[in-house]
Coordinates of N, CA, C and O in Angstrom, one line a residue:
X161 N 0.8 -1.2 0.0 CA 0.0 0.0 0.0 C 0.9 1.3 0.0 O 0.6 2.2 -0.7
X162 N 2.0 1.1 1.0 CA 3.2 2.3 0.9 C 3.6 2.9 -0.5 O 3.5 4.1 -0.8
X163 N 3.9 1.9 -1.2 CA 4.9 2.2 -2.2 C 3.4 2.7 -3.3 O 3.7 3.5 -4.2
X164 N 2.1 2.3 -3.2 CA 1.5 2.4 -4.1 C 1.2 4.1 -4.0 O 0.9 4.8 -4.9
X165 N 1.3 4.4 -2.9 CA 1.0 6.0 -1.9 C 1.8 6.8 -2.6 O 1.4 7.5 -3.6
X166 N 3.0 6.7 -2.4 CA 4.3 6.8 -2.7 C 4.4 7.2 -4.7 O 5.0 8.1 -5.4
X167 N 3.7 6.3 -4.9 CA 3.5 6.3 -6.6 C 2.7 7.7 -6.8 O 3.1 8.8 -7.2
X168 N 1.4 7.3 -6.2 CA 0.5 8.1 -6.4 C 0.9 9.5 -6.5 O 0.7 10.1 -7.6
X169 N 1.5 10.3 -5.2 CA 1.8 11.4 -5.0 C 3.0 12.0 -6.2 O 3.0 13.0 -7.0
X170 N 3.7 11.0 -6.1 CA 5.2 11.3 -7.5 C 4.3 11.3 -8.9 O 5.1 11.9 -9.6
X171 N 3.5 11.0 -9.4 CA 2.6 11.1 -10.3 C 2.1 12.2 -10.2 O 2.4 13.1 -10.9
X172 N 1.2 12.5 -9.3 CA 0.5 14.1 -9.0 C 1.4 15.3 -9.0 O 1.1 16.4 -9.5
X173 N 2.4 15.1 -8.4 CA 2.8 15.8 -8.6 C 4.1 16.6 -9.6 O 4.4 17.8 -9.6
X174 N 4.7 15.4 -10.3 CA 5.6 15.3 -11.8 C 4.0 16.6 -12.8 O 4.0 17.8 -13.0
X175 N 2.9 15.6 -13.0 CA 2.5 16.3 -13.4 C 2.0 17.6 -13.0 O 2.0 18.4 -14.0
X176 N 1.6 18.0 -11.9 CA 1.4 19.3 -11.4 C 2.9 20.6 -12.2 O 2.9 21.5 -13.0
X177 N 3.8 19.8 -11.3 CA 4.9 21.1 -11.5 C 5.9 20.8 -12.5 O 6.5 21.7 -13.0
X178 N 6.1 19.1 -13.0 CA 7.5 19.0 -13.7 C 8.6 19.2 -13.2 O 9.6 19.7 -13.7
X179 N 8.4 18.8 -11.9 CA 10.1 19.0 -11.6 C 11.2 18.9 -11.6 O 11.4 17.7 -11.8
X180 N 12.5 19.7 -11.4 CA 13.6 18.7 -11.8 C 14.1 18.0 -10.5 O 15.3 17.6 -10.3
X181 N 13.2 17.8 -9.6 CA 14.2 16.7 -8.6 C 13.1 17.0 -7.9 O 12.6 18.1 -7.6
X182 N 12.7 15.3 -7.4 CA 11.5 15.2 -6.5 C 11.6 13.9 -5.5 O 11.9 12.8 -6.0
X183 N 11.3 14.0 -4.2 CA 12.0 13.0 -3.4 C 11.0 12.7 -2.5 O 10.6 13.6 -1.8
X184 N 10.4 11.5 -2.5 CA 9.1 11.1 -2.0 C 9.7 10.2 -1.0 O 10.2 9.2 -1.5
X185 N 9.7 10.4 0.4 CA 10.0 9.7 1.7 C 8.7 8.9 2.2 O 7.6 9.3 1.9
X186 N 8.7 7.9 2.9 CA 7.7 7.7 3.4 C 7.8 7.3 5.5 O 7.8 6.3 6.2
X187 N 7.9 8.3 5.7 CA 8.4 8.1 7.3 C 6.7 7.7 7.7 O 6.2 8.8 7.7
X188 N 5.7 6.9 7.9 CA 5.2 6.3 8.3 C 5.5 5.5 9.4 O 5.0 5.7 10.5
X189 N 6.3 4.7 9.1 CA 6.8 3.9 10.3 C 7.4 4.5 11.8 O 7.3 4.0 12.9
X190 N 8.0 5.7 11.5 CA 8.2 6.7 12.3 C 6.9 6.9 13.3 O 6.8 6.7 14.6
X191 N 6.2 7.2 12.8 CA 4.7 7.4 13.5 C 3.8 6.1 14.2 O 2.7 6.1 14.5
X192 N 4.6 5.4 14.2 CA 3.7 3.9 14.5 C 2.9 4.7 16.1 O 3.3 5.8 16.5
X193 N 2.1 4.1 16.5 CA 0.9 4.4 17.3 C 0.8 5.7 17.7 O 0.3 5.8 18.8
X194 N 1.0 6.8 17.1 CA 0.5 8.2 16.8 C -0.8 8.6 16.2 O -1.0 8.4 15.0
X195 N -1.8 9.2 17.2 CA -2.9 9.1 16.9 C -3.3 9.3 15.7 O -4.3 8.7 15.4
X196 N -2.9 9.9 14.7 CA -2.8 10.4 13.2 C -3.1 8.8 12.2 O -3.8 8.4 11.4
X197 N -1.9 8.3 13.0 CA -1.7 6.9 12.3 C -2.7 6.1 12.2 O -2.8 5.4 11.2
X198 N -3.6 5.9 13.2 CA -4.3 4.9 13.7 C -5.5 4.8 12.0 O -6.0 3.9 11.4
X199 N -5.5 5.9 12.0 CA -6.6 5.5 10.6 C -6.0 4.5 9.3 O -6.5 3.6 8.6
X200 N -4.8 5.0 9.3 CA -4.5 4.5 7.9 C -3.7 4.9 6.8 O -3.0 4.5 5.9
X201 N -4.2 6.2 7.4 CA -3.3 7.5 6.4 C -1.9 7.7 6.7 O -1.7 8.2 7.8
X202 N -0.8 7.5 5.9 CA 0.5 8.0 6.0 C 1.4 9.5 6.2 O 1.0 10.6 5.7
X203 N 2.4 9.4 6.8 CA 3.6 10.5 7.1 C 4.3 10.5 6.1 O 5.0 9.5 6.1
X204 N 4.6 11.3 5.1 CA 5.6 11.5 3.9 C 6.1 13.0 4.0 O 5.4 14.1 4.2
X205 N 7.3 12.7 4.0 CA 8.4 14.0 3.6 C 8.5 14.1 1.9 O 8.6 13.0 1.3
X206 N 8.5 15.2 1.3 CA 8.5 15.8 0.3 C 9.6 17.0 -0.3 O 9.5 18.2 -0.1
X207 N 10.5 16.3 -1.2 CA 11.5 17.6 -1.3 C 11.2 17.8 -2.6 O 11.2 16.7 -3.1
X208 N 10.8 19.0 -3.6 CA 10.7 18.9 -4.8 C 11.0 20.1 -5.2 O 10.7 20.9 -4.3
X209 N 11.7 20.8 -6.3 CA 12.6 21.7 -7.2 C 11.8 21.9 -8.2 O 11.6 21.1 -9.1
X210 N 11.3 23.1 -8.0 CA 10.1 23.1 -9.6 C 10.2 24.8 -9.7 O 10.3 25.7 -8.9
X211 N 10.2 24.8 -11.0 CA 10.3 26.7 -12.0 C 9.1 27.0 -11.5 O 9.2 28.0 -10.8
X212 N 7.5 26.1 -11.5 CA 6.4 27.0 -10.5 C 6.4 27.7 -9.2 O 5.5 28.3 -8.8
X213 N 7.4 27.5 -8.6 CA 7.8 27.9 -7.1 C 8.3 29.3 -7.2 O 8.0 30.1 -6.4
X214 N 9.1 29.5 -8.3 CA 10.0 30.8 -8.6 C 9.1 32.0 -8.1 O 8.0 32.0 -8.6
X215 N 9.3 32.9 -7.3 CA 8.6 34.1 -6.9 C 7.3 33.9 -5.6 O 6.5 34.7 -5.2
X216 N 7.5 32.2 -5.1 CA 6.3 32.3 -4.3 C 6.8 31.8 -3.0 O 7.9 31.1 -2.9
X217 N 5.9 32.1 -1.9 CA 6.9 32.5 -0.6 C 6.2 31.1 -0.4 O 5.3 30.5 -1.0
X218 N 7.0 30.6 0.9 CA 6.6 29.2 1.2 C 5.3 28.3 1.3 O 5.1 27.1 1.0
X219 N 4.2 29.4 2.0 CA 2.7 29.3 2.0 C 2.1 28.6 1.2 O 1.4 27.6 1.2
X220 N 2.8 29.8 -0.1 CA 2.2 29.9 -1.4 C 2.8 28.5 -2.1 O 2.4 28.1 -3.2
X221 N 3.5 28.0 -1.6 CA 4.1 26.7 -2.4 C 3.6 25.4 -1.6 O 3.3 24.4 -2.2
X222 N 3.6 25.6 -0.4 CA 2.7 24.0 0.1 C 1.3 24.6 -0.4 O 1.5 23.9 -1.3
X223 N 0.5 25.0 -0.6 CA -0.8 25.4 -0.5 C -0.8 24.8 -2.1 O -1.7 24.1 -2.4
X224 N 0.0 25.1 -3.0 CA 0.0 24.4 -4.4 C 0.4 22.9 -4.5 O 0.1 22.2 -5.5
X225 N 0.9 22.6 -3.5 CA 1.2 21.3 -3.6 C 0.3 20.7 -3.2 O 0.0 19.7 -3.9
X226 N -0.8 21.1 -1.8 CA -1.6 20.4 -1.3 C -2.8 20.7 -2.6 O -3.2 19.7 -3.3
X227 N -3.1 21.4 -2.7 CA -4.0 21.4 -4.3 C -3.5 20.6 -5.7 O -4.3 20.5 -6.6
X228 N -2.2 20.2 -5.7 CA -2.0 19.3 -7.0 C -2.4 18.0 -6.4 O -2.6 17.1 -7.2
X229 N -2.5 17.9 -5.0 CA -2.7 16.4 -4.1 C -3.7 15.8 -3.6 O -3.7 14.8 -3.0
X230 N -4.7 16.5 -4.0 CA -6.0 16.7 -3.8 C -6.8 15.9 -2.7 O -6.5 16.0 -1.5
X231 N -7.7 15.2 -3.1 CA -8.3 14.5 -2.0 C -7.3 13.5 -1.4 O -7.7 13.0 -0.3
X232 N -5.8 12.9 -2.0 CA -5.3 12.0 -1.1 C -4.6 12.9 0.3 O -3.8 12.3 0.9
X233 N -4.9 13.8 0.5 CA -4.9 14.5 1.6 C -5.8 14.7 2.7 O -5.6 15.1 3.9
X234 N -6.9 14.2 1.9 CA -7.5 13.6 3.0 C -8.0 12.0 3.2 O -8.7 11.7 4.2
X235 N -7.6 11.3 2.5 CA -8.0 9.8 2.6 C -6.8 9.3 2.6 O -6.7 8.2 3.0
X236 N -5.5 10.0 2.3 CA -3.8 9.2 2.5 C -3.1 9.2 3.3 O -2.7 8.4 4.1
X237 N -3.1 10.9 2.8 CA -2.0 11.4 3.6 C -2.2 12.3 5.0 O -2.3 13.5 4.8
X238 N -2.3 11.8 6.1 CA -2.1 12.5 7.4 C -0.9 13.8 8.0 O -1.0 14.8 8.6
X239 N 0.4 13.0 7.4 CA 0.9 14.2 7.3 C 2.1 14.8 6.0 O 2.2 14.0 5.2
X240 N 2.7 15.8 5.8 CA 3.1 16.3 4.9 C 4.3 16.9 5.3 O 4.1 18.1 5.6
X241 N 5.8 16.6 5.4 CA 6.8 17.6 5.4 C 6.7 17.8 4.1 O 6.6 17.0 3.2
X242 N 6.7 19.5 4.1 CA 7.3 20.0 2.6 C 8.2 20.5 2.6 O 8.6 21.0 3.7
X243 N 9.1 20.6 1.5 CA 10.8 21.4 1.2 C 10.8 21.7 -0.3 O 11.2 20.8 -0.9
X244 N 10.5 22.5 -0.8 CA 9.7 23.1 -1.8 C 10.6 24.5 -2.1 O 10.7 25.3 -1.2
X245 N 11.4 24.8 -3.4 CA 12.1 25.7 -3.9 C 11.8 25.4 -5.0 O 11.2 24.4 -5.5
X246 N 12.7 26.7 -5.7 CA 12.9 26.8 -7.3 C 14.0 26.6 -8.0 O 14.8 27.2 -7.2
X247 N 14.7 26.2 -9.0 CA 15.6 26.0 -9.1 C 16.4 27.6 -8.9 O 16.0 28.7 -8.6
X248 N 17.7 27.0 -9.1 CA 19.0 28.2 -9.1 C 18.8 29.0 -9.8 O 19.6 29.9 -9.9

């Protein structure tokens, strides 16, 4: 189910922004009996490098991530590190 999560989101979001470097963690296991966990829904860290980021302050860049990620944000994923820039 992990790796399928895992898929999902790297898919949503290649297409959302095209990035040139996207790193889909799955710290889940981290969280073992943390009330969050108990449903189902996974802990994923997120580092991704995309030209849509260029000029937008951090807010403004999880807030676009969480909108390319749509409802698996609320049936997946429980929680979200984001690390979110633009290239050089």
């Amino acid at each position: 189910m992990s790796e399928d999560r895992v898929k999902r989101i790297e898919d949503l979001l290649t297409e959302a922004f095209a990035p040139s470097k996207l790193q889909i963690k799955d710290q889940s296991h981290l969280h073992a009996g943390h009330a969050g966990a108990k449903d189902g829904r996974g802990h994923y860290e997120v580092t991704i490098v995309a030209s849509a980021f260029a000029g937008q302050r951090p807010l403004a860049r999880h807030r676009m991530i969480y909108d390319a990620l749509g409802s698996l944000m609320e049936t997946d994923i429980h929680a979200l590190r984001i690390n979110a820039s633009a290239p050089d």
